[in-house]
Tab-separated table of C-alpha atoms in Angstrom:
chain	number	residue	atom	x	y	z
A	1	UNK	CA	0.000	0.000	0.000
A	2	UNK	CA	1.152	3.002	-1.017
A	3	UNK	CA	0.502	6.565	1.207
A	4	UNK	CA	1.287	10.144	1.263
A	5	UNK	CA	2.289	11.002	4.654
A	6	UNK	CA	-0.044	14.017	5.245
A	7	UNK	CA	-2.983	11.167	4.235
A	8	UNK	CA	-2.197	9.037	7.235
A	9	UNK	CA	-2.074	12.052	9.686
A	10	UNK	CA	-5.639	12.198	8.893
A	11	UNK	CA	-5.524	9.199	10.702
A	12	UNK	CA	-3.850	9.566	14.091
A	13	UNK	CA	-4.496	12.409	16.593
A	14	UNK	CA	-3.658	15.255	15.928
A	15	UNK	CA	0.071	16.917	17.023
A	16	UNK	CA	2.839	18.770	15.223
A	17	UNK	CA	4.028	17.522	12.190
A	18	UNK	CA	6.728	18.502	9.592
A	19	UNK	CA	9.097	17.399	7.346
A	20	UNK	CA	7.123	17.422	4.207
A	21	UNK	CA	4.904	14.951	1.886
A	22	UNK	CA	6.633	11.762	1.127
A	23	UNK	CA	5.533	8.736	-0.287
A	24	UNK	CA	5.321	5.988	2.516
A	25	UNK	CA	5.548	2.299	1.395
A	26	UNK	CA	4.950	0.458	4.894
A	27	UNK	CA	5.868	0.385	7.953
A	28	UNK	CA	8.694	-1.491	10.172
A	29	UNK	CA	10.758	-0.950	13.343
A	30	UNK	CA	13.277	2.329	14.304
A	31	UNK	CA	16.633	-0.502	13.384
A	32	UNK	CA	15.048	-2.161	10.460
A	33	UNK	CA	13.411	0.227	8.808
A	34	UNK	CA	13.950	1.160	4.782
A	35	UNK	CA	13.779	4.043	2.606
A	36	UNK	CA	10.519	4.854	2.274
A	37	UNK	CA	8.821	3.492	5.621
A	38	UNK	CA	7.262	4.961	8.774
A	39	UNK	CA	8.813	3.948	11.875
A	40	UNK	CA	8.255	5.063	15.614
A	41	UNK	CA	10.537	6.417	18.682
A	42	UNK	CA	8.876	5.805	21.899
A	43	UNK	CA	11.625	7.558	24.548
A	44	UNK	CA	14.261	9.664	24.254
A	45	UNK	CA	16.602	6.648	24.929
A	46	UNK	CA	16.455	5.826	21.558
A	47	UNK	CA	17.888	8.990	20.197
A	48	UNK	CA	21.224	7.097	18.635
A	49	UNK	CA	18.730	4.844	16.671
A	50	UNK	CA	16.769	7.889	15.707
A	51	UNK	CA	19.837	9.365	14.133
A	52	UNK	CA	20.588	6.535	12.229
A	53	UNK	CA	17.704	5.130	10.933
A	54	UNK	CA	16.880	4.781	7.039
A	55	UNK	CA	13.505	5.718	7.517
A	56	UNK	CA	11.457	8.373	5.974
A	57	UNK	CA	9.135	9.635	8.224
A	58	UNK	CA	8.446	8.640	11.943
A	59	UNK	CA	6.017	8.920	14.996
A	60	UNK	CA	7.941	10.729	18.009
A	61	UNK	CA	6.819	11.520	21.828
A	62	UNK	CA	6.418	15.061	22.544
A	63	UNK	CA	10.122	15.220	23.167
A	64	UNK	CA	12.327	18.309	21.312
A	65	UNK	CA	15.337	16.495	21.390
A	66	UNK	CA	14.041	13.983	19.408
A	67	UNK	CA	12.001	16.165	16.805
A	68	UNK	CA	15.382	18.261	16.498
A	69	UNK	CA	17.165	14.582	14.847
A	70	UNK	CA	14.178	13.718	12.785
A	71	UNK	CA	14.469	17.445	11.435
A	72	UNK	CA	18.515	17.091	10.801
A	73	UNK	CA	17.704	13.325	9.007
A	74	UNK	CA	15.649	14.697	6.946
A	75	UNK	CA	13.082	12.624	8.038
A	76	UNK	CA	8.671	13.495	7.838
A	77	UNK	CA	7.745	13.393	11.382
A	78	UNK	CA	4.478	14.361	13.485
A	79	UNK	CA	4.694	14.189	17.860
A	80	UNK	CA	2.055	12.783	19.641
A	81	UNK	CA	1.764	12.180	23.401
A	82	UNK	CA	1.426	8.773	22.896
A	83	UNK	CA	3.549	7.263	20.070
A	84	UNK	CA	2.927	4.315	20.331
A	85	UNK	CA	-1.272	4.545	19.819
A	86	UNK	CA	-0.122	6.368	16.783
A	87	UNK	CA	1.492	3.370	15.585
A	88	UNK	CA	-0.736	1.240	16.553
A	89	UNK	CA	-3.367	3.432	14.498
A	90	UNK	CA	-0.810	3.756	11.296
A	91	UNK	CA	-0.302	-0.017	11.135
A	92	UNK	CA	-4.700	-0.519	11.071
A	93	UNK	CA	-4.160	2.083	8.212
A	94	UNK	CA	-1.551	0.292	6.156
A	95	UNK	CA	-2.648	-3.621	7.099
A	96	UNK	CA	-5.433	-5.327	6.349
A	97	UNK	CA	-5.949	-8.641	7.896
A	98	UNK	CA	-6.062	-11.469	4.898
A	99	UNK	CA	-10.243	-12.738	4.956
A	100	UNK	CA	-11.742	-15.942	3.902
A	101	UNK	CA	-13.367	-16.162	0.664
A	102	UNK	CA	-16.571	-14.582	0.289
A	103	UNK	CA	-19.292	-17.315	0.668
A	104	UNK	CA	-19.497	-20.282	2.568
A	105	UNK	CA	-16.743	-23.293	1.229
A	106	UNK	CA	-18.502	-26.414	-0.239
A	107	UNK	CA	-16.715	-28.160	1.888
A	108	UNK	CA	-18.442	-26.450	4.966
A	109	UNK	CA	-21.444	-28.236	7.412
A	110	UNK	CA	-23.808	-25.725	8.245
A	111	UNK	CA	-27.060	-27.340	9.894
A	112	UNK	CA	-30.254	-26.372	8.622
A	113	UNK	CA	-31.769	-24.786	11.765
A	114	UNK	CA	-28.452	-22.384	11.905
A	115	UNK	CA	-28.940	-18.661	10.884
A	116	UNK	CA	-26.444	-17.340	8.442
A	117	UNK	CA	-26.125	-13.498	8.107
A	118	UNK	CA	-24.987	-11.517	5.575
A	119	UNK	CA	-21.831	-11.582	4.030
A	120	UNK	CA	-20.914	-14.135	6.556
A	121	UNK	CA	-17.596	-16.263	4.830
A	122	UNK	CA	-17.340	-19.635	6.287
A	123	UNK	CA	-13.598	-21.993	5.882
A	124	UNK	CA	-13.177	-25.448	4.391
A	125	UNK	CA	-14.474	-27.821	6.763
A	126	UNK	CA	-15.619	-25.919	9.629
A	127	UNK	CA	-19.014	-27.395	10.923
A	128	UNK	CA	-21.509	-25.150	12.300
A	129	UNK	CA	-24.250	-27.126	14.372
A	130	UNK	CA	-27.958	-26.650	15.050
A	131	UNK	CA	-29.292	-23.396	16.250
A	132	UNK	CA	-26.318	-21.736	16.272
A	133	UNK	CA	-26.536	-17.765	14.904
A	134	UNK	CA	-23.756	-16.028	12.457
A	135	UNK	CA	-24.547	-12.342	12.208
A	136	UNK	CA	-23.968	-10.231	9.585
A	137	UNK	CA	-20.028	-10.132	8.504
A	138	UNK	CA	-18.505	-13.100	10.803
A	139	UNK	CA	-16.161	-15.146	9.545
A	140	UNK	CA	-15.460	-19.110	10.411
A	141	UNK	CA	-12.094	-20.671	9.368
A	142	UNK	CA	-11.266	-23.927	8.380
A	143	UNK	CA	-11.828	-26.404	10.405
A	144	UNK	CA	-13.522	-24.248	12.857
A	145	UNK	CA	-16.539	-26.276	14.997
A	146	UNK	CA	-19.266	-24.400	16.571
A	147	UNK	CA	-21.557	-26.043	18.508
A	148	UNK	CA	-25.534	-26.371	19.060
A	149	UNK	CA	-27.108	-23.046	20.496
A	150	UNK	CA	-23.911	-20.618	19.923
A	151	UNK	CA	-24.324	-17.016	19.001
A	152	UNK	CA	-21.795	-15.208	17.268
A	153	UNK	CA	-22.259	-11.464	17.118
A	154	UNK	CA	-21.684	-9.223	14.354
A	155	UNK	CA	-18.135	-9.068	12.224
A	156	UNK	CA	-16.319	-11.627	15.022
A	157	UNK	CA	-13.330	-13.620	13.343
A	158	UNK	CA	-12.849	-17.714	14.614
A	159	UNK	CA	-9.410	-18.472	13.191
A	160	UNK	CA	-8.860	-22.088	11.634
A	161	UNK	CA	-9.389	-24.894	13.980
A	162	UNK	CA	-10.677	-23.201	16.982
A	163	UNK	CA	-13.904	-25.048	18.808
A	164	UNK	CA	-16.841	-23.089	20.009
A	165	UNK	CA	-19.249	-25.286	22.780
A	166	UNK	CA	-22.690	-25.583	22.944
A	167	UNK	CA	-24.784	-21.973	24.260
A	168	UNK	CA	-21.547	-19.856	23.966
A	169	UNK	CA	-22.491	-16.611	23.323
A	170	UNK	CA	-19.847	-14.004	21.200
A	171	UNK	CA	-20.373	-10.625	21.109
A	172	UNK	CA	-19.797	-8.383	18.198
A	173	UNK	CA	-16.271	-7.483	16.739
A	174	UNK	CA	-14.578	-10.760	18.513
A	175	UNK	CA	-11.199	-12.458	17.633
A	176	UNK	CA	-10.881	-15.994	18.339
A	177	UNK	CA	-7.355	-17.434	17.473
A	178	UNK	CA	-6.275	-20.367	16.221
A	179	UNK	CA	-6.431	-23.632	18.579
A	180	UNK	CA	-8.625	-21.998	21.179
A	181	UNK	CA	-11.516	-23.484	22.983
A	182	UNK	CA	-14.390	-21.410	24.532
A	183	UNK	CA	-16.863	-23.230	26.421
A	184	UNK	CA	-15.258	-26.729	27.251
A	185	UNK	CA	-16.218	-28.500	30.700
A	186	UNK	CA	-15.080	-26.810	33.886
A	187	UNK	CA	-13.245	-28.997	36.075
A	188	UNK	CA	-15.722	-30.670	38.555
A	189	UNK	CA	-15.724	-33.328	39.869
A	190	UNK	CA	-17.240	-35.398	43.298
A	191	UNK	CA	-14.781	-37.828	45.262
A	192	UNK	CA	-16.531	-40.630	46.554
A	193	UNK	CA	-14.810	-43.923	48.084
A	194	UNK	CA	-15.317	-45.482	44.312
A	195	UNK	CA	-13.438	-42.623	42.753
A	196	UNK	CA	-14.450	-39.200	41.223
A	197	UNK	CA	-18.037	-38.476	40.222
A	198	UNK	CA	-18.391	-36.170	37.154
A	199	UNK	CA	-20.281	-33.138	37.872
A	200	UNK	CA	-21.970	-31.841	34.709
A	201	UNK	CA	-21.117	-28.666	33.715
A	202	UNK	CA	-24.566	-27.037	32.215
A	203	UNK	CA	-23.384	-23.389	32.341
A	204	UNK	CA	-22.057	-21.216	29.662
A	205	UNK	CA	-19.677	-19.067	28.244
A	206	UNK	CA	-19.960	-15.218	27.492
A	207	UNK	CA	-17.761	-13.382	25.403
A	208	UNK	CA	-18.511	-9.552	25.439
A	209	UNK	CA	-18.093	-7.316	22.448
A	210	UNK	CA	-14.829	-7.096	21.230
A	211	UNK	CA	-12.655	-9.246	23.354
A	212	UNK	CA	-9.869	-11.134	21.778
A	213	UNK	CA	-8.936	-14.563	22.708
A	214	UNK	CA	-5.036	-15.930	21.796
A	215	UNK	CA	-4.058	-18.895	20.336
A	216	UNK	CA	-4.458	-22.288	22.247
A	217	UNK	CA	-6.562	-20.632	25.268
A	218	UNK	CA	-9.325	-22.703	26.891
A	219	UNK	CA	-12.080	-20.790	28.925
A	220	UNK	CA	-14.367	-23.418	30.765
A	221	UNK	CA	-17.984	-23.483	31.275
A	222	UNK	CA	-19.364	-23.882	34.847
A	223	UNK	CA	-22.093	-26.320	36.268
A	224	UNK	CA	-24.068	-23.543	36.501
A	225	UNK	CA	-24.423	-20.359	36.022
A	226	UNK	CA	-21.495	-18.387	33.538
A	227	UNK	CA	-18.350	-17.382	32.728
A	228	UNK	CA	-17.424	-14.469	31.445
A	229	UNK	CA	-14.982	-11.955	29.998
A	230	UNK	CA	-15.885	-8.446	30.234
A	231	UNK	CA	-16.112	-5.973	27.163
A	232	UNK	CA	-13.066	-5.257	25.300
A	233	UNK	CA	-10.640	-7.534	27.235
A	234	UNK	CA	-7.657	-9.263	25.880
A	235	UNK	CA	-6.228	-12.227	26.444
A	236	UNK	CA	-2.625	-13.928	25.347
A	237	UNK	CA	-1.774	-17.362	23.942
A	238	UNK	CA	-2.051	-20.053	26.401
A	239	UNK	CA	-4.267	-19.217	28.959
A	240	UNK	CA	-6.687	-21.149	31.306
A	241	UNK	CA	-9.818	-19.569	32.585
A	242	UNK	CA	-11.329	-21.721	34.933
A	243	UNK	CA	-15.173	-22.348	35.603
A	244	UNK	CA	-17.651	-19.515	36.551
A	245	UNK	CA	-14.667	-17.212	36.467
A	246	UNK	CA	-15.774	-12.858	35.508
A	247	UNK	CA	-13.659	-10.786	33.827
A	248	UNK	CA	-14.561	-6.805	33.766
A	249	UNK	CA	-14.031	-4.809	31.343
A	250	UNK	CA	-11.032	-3.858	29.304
A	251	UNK	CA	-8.619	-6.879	31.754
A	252	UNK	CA	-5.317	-8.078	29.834
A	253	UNK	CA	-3.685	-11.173	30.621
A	254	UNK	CA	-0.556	-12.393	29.186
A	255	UNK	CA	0.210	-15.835	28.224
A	256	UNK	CA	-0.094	-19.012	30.534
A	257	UNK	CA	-1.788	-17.215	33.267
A	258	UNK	CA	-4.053	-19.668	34.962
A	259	UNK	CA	-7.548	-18.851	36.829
A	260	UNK	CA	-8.873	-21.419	38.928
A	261	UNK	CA	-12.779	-21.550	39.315
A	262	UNK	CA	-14.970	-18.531	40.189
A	263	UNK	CA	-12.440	-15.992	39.945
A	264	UNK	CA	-13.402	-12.286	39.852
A	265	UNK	CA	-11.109	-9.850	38.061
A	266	UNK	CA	-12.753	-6.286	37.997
A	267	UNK	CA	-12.695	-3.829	34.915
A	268	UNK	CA	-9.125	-3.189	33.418
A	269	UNK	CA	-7.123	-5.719	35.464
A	270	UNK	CA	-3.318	-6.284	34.310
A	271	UNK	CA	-1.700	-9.359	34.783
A	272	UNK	CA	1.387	-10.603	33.539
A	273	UNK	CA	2.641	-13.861	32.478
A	274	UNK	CA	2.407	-16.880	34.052
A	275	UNK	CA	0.397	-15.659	36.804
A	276	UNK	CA	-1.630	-17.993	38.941
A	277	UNK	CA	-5.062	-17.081	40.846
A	278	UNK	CA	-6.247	-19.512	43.512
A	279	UNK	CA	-10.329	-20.155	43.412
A	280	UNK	CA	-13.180	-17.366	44.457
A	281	UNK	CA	-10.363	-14.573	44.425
A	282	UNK	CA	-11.432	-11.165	43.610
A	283	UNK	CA	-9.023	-8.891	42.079
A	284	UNK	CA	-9.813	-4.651	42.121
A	285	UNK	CA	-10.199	-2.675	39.476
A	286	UNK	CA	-6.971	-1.453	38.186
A	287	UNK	CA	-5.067	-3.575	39.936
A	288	UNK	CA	-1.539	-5.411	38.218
A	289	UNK	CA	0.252	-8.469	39.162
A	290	UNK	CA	3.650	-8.878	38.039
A	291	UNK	CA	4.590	-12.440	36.068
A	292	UNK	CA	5.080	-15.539	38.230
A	293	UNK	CA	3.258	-14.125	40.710
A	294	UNK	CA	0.535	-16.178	42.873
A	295	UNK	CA	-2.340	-15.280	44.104
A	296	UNK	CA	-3.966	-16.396	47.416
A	297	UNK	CA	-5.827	-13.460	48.558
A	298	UNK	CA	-8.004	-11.236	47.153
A	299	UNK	CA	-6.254	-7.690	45.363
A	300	UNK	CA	-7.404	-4.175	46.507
A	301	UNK	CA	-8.068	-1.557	43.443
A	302	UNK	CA	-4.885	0.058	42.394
A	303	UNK	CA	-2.716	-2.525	44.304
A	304	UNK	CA	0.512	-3.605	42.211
A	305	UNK	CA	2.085	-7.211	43.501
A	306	UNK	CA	4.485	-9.270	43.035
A	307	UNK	CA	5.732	-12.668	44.407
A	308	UNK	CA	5.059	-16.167	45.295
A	309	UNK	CA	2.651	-15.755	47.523
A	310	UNK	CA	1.981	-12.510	45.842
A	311	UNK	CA	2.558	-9.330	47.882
A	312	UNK	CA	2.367	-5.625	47.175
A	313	UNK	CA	5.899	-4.576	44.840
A	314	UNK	CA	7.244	-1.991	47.028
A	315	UNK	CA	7.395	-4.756	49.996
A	316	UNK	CA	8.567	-7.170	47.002
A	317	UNK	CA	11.594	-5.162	45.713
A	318	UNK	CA	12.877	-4.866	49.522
A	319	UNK	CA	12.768	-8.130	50.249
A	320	UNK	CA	14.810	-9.542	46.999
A	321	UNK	CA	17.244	-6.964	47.953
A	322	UNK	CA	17.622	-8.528	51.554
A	323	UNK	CA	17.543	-12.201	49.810
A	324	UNK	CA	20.667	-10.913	47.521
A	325	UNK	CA	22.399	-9.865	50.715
A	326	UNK	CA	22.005	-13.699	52.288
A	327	UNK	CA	25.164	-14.749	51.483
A	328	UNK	CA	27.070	-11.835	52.571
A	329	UNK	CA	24.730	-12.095	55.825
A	330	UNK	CA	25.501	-15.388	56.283
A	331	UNK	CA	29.428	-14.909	56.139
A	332	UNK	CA	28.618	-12.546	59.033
A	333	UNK	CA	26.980	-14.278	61.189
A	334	UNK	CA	29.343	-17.193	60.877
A	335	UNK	CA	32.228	-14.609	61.857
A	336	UNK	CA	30.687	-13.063	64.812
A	337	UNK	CA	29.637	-16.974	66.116
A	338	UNK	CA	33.469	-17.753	66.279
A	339	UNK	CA	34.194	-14.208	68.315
A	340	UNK	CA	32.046	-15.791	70.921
């Protein structure tokens, strides 16, 4: 795609710009970057790459030192208070996700009692199973399998291969990736003397409007009741959401966190890899746990933690610094024993 550089300021906030017109082919990183392509500086830090960057135009901070090397390069540039939206915002104007086909693939198993909007496109092999609703614009992979009773809201995307349960319910402008599975059993079961009785799971699972779901993630349905991820929340490769867990609004989780069931996470939760929740926790709004970190207590609002068990950072950060002193600790306590 090809660009004049004053056409995609139409499409990021506004902020001061100069440099000129160019031509803009694409757009890649500050090191990689070619003649021709936009590129981004997030911090001052990067002022040496700034200088020596083959890029034609770029998105700075609102930083002078910066804007005063993009002027001596030669270089189109426009400062916003937050580069990196504006990048976001000039890569949705220069790439288009690839679509399926228009149509629905001969190959495709649609049951008769399903409802297929308009200009839905449905992949090679996916199966889409009674009573299930496709509204206007969705698209269905290969090999995708949605099950009896499922609603999938307007222009939502289910990658190849991902599997959709029974009275799942997908809100409008949803990404499902690849490998994912919304609505599986949630992990109950009864022990008796004889073994484990299987308790069945007859909930469901709601996605909200416009969450996206990574590749390989499993979200679990609960005997009873729902689970369910809050409006516009995102959610990494390789995550577990247990049963009758609730996810606010706007939460982010990184890959191969782990929820057990009936979790609560409150509207714009941040939590970072690996992290582990134990059941019924509730989490405040706001609120960020660093990666690795486990939960066993319930989070206030704002609260930042760290640690296994997770505790707040401040409180963290002080006591790695005493557990990096051990040895040298150690050697003195040894020392002052033998004075004795």
């Amino acid at each position: 795609m090809l660009s004049q550089f004053h056409d995609l300021l139409a499409h990021l906030p506004s902020g001061a710009h100069g440099g000129g017109d160019p031509t803009l082919t694409g757009i890649a990183s500050l090191t990689e970057a070619q003649a021709g392509e936009l590129t981004f500086v997030e911090h001052v830090r990067f002022l040496p790459q700034l200088q020596t960057t083959q890029a034609t135009a770029v998105i700075l901070p609102l930083d002078t030192a910066l804007q005063s090397a993009a002027q001596a390069r030669g270089l189109a540039w426009v400062a916003l208070p937050d580069p990196r939206l504006g990048f976001a915002l000039a890569l949705n104007y220069f790439y288009q996700p690839a679509e399926l086909p228009p149509g629905i693939h001969p190959t495709a198993v649609i049951d008769p009692t399903a409802t297929v909007g308009e200009a839905v496109r449905v992949g090679a092999r996916a199966v889409v199973q009674a009573g299930t609703v496709l509204e206007n614009g969705v698209q269905v992979g290969a090999g995708v399998v949605v099950g009896d009773q499922v609603t999938v809201g307007y222009n939502s995307i289910l990658y190849a291969n991902c599997t959709i349960y029974e009275r799942t319910e997908i809100g409008a402008n949803c990404i499902i990736h690849s490998g994912a599975v919304v609505g599986s059993d949630g992990f109950g079961f009864v022990p008796t003397p004889d073994g484990w009785v299987k308790m069945p799971q007859s909930g469901r699972v709601v996605l909200e409007a416009g969450v996206e779901i990574g590749a390989n993630t499993c979200i679990d349905r609960p005997a009873v009741g729902e689970t369910r991820i809050g409006q516009g929340s995102k959610l990494d490769n390789l995550i577990h959401i247990g049963h009758g867990c609730r996810l606010g609004a706007h939460c982010a989780l990184a890959a191969q966190v782990g929820l057990a069931g009936g979790v609560v996470l409150e509207d714009w939760v941040i939590l970072g890899g690996q992290v582990g929740a134990a059941n019924q926790l509730r989490v405040g709004s706001r609120a960020q746990v660093a990666a690795k970190s486990g939960l066993h207590q319930d989070v206030p609002s704002g609260a930042v933690m760290a640690g296994y068990p997770a505790i707040p950072l401040s409180l963290w950060r002080k006591v790695v610094a005493v557990v990096q002193r051990l040895p040298e600790m150690y050697q003195t306590w040894r020392q002052l024993g033998r004075r004795e």
